mmCIF file of N, CA and C in Angstrom:
data_model
loop_
_atom_site.group_PDB
_atom_site.id
_atom_site.type_symbol
_atom_site.label_atom_id
_atom_site.label_comp_id
_atom_site.label_asym_id
_atom_site.label_seq_id
_atom_site.Cartn_x
_atom_site.Cartn_y
_atom_site.Cartn_z
ATOM 1 N N UNK A 4 -111.751 46.929 105.928
ATOM 2 C CA UNK A 4 -111.785 48.395 105.388
ATOM 3 C C UNK A 4 -113.114 49.041 105.756
ATOM 4 N N UNK A 5 -112.990 50.188 105.817
ATOM 5 C CA UNK A 5 -114.201 51.097 106.153
ATOM 6 C C UNK A 5 -114.784 51.470 104.676
ATOM 7 N N UNK A 6 -115.978 50.969 104.408
ATOM 8 C CA UNK A 6 -116.702 51.103 103.135
ATOM 9 C C UNK A 6 -116.818 52.435 102.718
ATOM 10 N N UNK A 7 -117.420 53.344 103.509
ATOM 11 C CA UNK A 7 -117.619 54.717 103.110
ATOM 12 C C UNK A 7 -116.349 55.495 102.774
ATOM 13 N N UNK A 8 -115.360 55.300 103.684
ATOM 14 C CA UNK A 8 -114.082 55.923 103.420
ATOM 15 C C UNK A 8 -113.406 55.341 102.129
ATOM 16 N N UNK A 9 -113.502 54.038 101.929
ATOM 17 C CA UNK A 9 -112.920 53.500 100.717
ATOM 18 C C UNK A 9 -113.467 54.127 99.616
ATOM 19 N N UNK A 10 -114.825 54.178 99.460
ATOM 20 C CA UNK A 10 -115.519 54.900 98.268
ATOM 21 C C UNK A 10 -115.023 56.319 98.084
ATOM 22 N N UNK A 11 -114.949 57.022 99.095
ATOM 23 C CA UNK A 11 -114.414 58.384 99.023
ATOM 24 C C UNK A 11 -113.093 58.488 98.554
ATOM 25 N N UNK A 12 -112.185 57.645 98.980
ATOM 26 C CA UNK A 12 -110.761 57.624 98.683
ATOM 27 C C UNK A 12 -110.560 57.239 97.240
ATOM 28 N N UNK A 13 -111.484 56.221 96.797
ATOM 29 C CA UNK A 13 -111.421 55.844 95.297
ATOM 30 C C UNK A 13 -111.953 57.004 94.387
ATOM 31 N N UNK A 14 -113.057 57.625 94.749
ATOM 32 C CA UNK A 14 -113.475 58.729 93.990
ATOM 33 C C UNK A 14 -112.499 59.987 93.947
ATOM 34 N N UNK A 15 -111.847 60.161 95.010
ATOM 35 C CA UNK A 15 -110.878 61.187 94.955
ATOM 36 C C UNK A 15 -109.488 60.753 94.397
ATOM 37 N N UNK A 16 -109.444 59.484 94.049
ATOM 38 C CA UNK A 16 -108.184 58.895 93.364
ATOM 39 C C UNK A 16 -107.019 59.115 94.408
ATOM 40 N N UNK A 17 -107.192 58.816 95.562
ATOM 41 C CA UNK A 17 -106.098 59.034 96.485
ATOM 42 C C UNK A 17 -105.174 57.850 96.591
ATOM 43 N N UNK A 18 -103.838 58.144 96.926
ATOM 44 C CA UNK A 18 -102.937 57.120 97.010
ATOM 45 C C UNK A 18 -103.190 56.155 98.188
ATOM 46 N N UNK A 19 -102.346 55.057 98.231
ATOM 47 C CA UNK A 19 -102.567 54.076 99.419
ATOM 48 C C UNK A 19 -102.222 54.971 100.715
ATOM 49 N N UNK A 20 -101.087 55.551 100.654
ATOM 50 C CA UNK A 20 -100.643 56.437 101.869
ATOM 51 C C UNK A 20 -101.715 57.384 102.287
ATOM 52 N N UNK A 21 -102.479 58.017 101.488
ATOM 53 C CA UNK A 21 -103.531 59.018 101.751
ATOM 54 C C UNK A 21 -104.682 58.360 102.195
ATOM 55 N N UNK A 22 -105.000 57.311 101.592
ATOM 56 C CA UNK A 22 -106.229 56.447 102.012
ATOM 57 C C UNK A 22 -106.003 55.935 103.502
ATOM 58 N N UNK A 23 -104.636 55.458 103.810
ATOM 59 C CA UNK A 23 -104.420 54.926 105.075
ATOM 60 C C UNK A 23 -104.518 56.064 106.106
ATOM 61 N N UNK A 24 -103.919 57.226 105.716
ATOM 62 C CA UNK A 24 -104.047 58.292 106.683
ATOM 63 C C UNK A 24 -105.448 58.869 106.815
ATOM 64 N N UNK A 25 -106.354 58.562 105.812
ATOM 65 C CA UNK A 25 -107.749 59.059 106.078
ATOM 66 C C UNK A 25 -108.580 57.830 106.739
ATOM 67 N N UNK A 26 -107.918 56.830 107.048
ATOM 68 C CA UNK A 26 -108.566 55.840 108.039
ATOM 69 C C UNK A 26 -109.477 54.749 107.148
ATOM 70 N N UNK A 27 -109.062 54.458 105.970
ATOM 71 C CA UNK A 27 -109.835 53.518 105.225
ATOM 72 C C UNK A 27 -109.698 52.125 105.783
ATOM 73 N N UNK A 28 -108.594 51.720 106.510
ATOM 74 C CA UNK A 28 -108.413 50.489 107.031
ATOM 75 C C UNK A 28 -108.981 50.312 108.538
ATOM 76 N N UNK A 29 -109.345 49.172 108.899
ATOM 77 C CA UNK A 29 -109.628 49.003 110.306
ATOM 78 C C UNK A 29 -109.324 47.483 110.661
ATOM 79 N N UNK A 30 -109.665 47.065 111.810
ATOM 80 C CA UNK A 30 -109.338 45.676 112.164
ATOM 81 C C UNK A 30 -110.258 44.730 111.516
ATOM 82 N N UNK A 31 -109.764 43.343 111.500
ATOM 83 C CA UNK A 31 -110.535 42.322 110.763
ATOM 84 C C UNK A 31 -112.013 42.298 111.171
ATOM 85 N N UNK A 32 -112.787 42.176 110.225
ATOM 86 C CA UNK A 32 -114.214 41.711 110.338
ATOM 87 C C UNK A 32 -115.029 42.981 110.912
ATOM 88 N N UNK A 33 -114.619 44.139 110.937
ATOM 89 C CA UNK A 33 -115.377 45.179 111.416
ATOM 90 C C UNK A 33 -116.304 45.873 110.335
ATOM 91 N N UNK A 34 -115.851 45.593 109.058
ATOM 92 C CA UNK A 34 -116.633 46.169 107.950
ATOM 93 C C UNK A 34 -116.911 45.210 106.870
ATOM 94 N N UNK A 35 -116.315 45.291 105.859
ATOM 95 C CA UNK A 35 -116.714 44.652 104.612
ATOM 96 C C UNK A 35 -116.065 43.295 104.304
ATOM 97 N N UNK A 36 -115.084 42.818 105.000
ATOM 98 C CA UNK A 36 -114.491 41.459 104.707
ATOM 99 C C UNK A 36 -115.203 40.509 105.485
ATOM 100 N N UNK A 37 -115.614 39.401 104.995
ATOM 101 C CA UNK A 37 -116.440 38.353 105.764
ATOM 102 C C UNK A 37 -115.321 37.247 106.306
ATOM 103 N N UNK A 38 -114.526 37.630 107.269
ATOM 104 C CA UNK A 38 -113.425 36.793 107.817
ATOM 105 C C UNK A 38 -114.081 35.432 108.238
ATOM 106 N N UNK A 39 -115.225 35.314 108.745
ATOM 107 C CA UNK A 39 -115.685 34.128 109.150
ATOM 108 C C UNK A 39 -115.947 33.108 108.027
ATOM 109 N N UNK A 40 -116.234 33.616 106.783
ATOM 110 C CA UNK A 40 -116.320 32.800 105.802
ATOM 111 C C UNK A 40 -114.838 32.428 105.152
ATOM 112 N N UNK A 41 -114.005 33.348 105.227
ATOM 113 C CA UNK A 41 -112.577 33.078 104.831
ATOM 114 C C UNK A 41 -112.063 32.004 105.742
ATOM 115 N N UNK A 42 -112.154 32.007 106.960
ATOM 116 C CA UNK A 42 -111.639 31.099 107.971
ATOM 117 C C UNK A 42 -112.306 29.760 107.713
ATOM 118 N N UNK A 43 -113.630 29.764 107.467
ATOM 119 C CA UNK A 43 -114.230 28.352 107.403
ATOM 120 C C UNK A 43 -113.692 27.746 106.149
ATOM 121 N N UNK A 44 -113.460 28.618 105.205
ATOM 122 C CA UNK A 44 -112.882 27.976 103.828
ATOM 123 C C UNK A 44 -111.658 27.347 104.060
ATOM 124 N N UNK A 45 -110.862 28.008 104.823
ATOM 125 C CA UNK A 45 -109.491 27.574 104.975
ATOM 126 C C UNK A 45 -109.484 26.149 105.913
ATOM 127 N N UNK A 46 -110.445 26.292 106.918
ATOM 128 C CA UNK A 46 -110.462 25.046 107.634
ATOM 129 C C UNK A 46 -111.072 23.868 106.834
ATOM 130 N N UNK A 47 -112.061 24.248 106.041
ATOM 131 C CA UNK A 47 -112.593 23.153 105.131
ATOM 132 C C UNK A 47 -111.648 22.666 103.992
ATOM 133 N N UNK A 48 -110.584 23.235 103.850
ATOM 134 C CA UNK A 48 -109.652 22.800 102.939
ATOM 135 C C UNK A 48 -108.311 22.382 103.580
ATOM 136 N N UNK A 49 -108.480 22.176 104.912
ATOM 137 C CA UNK A 49 -107.439 21.732 105.819
ATOM 138 C C UNK A 49 -106.109 22.606 105.716
ATOM 139 N N UNK A 50 -106.169 23.738 105.551
ATOM 140 C CA UNK A 50 -105.029 24.712 105.457
ATOM 141 C C UNK A 50 -104.331 24.598 106.869
ATOM 142 N N UNK A 51 -103.175 24.527 106.889
ATOM 143 C CA UNK A 51 -102.388 24.414 108.249
ATOM 144 C C UNK A 51 -101.340 25.377 108.278
ATOM 145 N N UNK A 52 -101.197 26.317 107.361
ATOM 146 C CA UNK A 52 -100.138 27.296 107.391
ATOM 147 C C UNK A 52 -100.268 28.536 108.105
ATOM 148 N N UNK A 53 -99.642 29.434 107.959
ATOM 149 C CA UNK A 53 -99.663 30.800 108.723
ATOM 150 C C UNK A 53 -100.851 31.749 108.012
ATOM 151 N N UNK A 54 -101.356 32.416 108.730
ATOM 152 C CA UNK A 54 -102.335 33.464 108.339
ATOM 153 C C UNK A 54 -101.886 34.863 108.833
ATOM 154 N N UNK A 55 -101.509 35.851 108.071
ATOM 155 C CA UNK A 55 -101.194 37.093 108.607
ATOM 156 C C UNK A 55 -102.336 38.111 108.250
ATOM 157 N N UNK A 56 -102.642 38.746 109.254
ATOM 158 C CA UNK A 56 -103.716 39.838 109.295
ATOM 159 C C UNK A 56 -103.076 41.179 109.623
ATOM 160 N N UNK A 57 -103.336 42.047 108.985
ATOM 161 C CA UNK A 57 -102.755 43.426 109.201
ATOM 162 C C UNK A 57 -103.957 44.398 109.331
ATOM 163 N N UNK A 58 -103.881 45.306 110.108
ATOM 164 C CA UNK A 58 -104.825 46.435 110.292
ATOM 165 C C UNK A 58 -104.075 47.718 110.033
ATOM 166 N N UNK A 59 -103.956 48.167 108.928
ATOM 167 C CA UNK A 59 -103.095 49.474 108.710
ATOM 168 C C UNK A 59 -103.877 50.619 109.143
ATOM 169 N N UNK A 60 -103.384 51.262 110.117
ATOM 170 C CA UNK A 60 -104.161 52.502 110.758
ATOM 171 C C UNK A 60 -103.213 53.467 111.126
ATOM 172 N N UNK A 61 -103.522 54.690 111.096
ATOM 173 C CA UNK A 61 -102.804 55.757 111.688
ATOM 174 C C UNK A 61 -102.736 55.615 113.209
ATOM 175 N N UNK A 62 -101.742 55.232 113.820
ATOM 176 C CA UNK A 62 -101.570 55.190 115.261
ATOM 177 C C UNK A 62 -101.844 56.580 116.014
ATOM 178 N N UNK A 63 -101.832 57.585 115.329
ATOM 179 C CA UNK A 63 -102.339 58.895 116.005
ATOM 180 C C UNK A 63 -103.719 59.133 116.212
ATOM 181 N N UNK A 64 -104.532 58.299 115.331
ATOM 182 C CA UNK A 64 -106.070 58.217 115.319
ATOM 183 C C UNK A 64 -106.521 57.099 116.013
ATOM 184 N N UNK A 65 -106.037 56.094 115.847
ATOM 185 C CA UNK A 65 -106.476 54.588 116.331
ATOM 186 C C UNK A 65 -105.340 54.055 117.293
ATOM 187 N N UNK A 66 -105.727 53.776 118.583
ATOM 188 C CA UNK A 66 -104.737 53.296 119.494
ATOM 189 C C UNK A 66 -104.361 51.775 118.887
ATOM 190 N N UNK A 67 -103.102 51.663 118.730
ATOM 191 C CA UNK A 67 -102.675 50.386 118.188
ATOM 192 C C UNK A 67 -103.025 49.155 119.049
ATOM 193 N N UNK A 68 -102.801 49.247 120.370
ATOM 194 C CA UNK A 68 -102.974 48.209 121.215
ATOM 195 C C UNK A 68 -104.606 47.837 121.350
ATOM 196 N N UNK A 69 -105.412 48.887 121.562
ATOM 197 C CA UNK A 69 -106.851 48.790 121.545
ATOM 198 C C UNK A 69 -107.337 48.027 120.276
ATOM 199 N N UNK A 70 -106.823 48.421 119.219
ATOM 200 C CA UNK A 70 -107.341 47.966 117.896
ATOM 201 C C UNK A 70 -106.745 46.587 117.535
ATOM 202 N N UNK A 71 -105.467 46.186 118.044
ATOM 203 C CA UNK A 71 -105.015 44.781 118.055
ATOM 204 C C UNK A 71 -105.888 43.804 118.960
ATOM 205 N N UNK A 72 -106.273 44.403 120.057
ATOM 206 C CA UNK A 72 -106.908 43.624 121.050
ATOM 207 C C UNK A 72 -108.457 43.319 120.352
ATOM 208 N N UNK A 73 -109.025 44.323 119.671
ATOM 209 C CA UNK A 73 -110.321 44.176 119.011
ATOM 210 C C UNK A 73 -110.185 43.122 117.963
ATOM 211 N N UNK A 74 -109.165 43.272 117.068
ATOM 212 C CA UNK A 74 -109.105 42.311 116.057
ATOM 213 C C UNK A 74 -108.796 40.921 116.628
ATOM 214 N N UNK A 75 -107.990 40.733 117.487
ATOM 215 C CA UNK A 75 -107.790 39.236 118.123
ATOM 216 C C UNK A 75 -109.195 38.697 118.656
ATOM 217 N N UNK A 76 -109.852 39.582 119.307
ATOM 218 C CA UNK A 76 -111.109 39.291 119.901
ATOM 219 C C UNK A 76 -112.065 38.855 118.924
ATOM 220 N N UNK A 77 -112.179 39.526 117.927
ATOM 221 C CA UNK A 77 -113.091 39.166 116.836
ATOM 222 C C UNK A 77 -112.769 37.920 116.161
ATOM 223 N N UNK A 78 -111.447 37.700 115.813
ATOM 224 C CA UNK A 78 -110.933 36.555 115.021
ATOM 225 C C UNK A 78 -111.078 35.220 115.940
ATOM 226 N N UNK A 79 -110.891 35.449 117.368
ATOM 227 C CA UNK A 79 -110.925 34.337 118.250
ATOM 228 C C UNK A 79 -112.409 33.841 118.454
ATOM 229 N N UNK A 80 -113.382 34.698 118.232
ATOM 230 C CA UNK A 80 -114.745 34.398 118.387
ATOM 231 C C UNK A 80 -115.253 33.387 117.368
ATOM 232 N N UNK A 81 -114.454 33.253 116.229
ATOM 233 C CA UNK A 81 -114.851 32.289 115.186
ATOM 234 C C UNK A 81 -114.335 30.894 115.668
#
């Protein structure tokens, strides 16, 4: 999530849809979620199931392929 956009959307009491359209979401680990710690926790507890990560973004503003590649690159770096 983009911290500043999230704060603004919460203050304005925007819906999920309007927050999404305003660009509150981004690819994993680009802002306020520490995915490295989350993944380390899962590995440390021998989790072997699926992990689903979504980056809800308006494709008119953020190129889906570009942002999918960014997210994959970030997660693979751990």
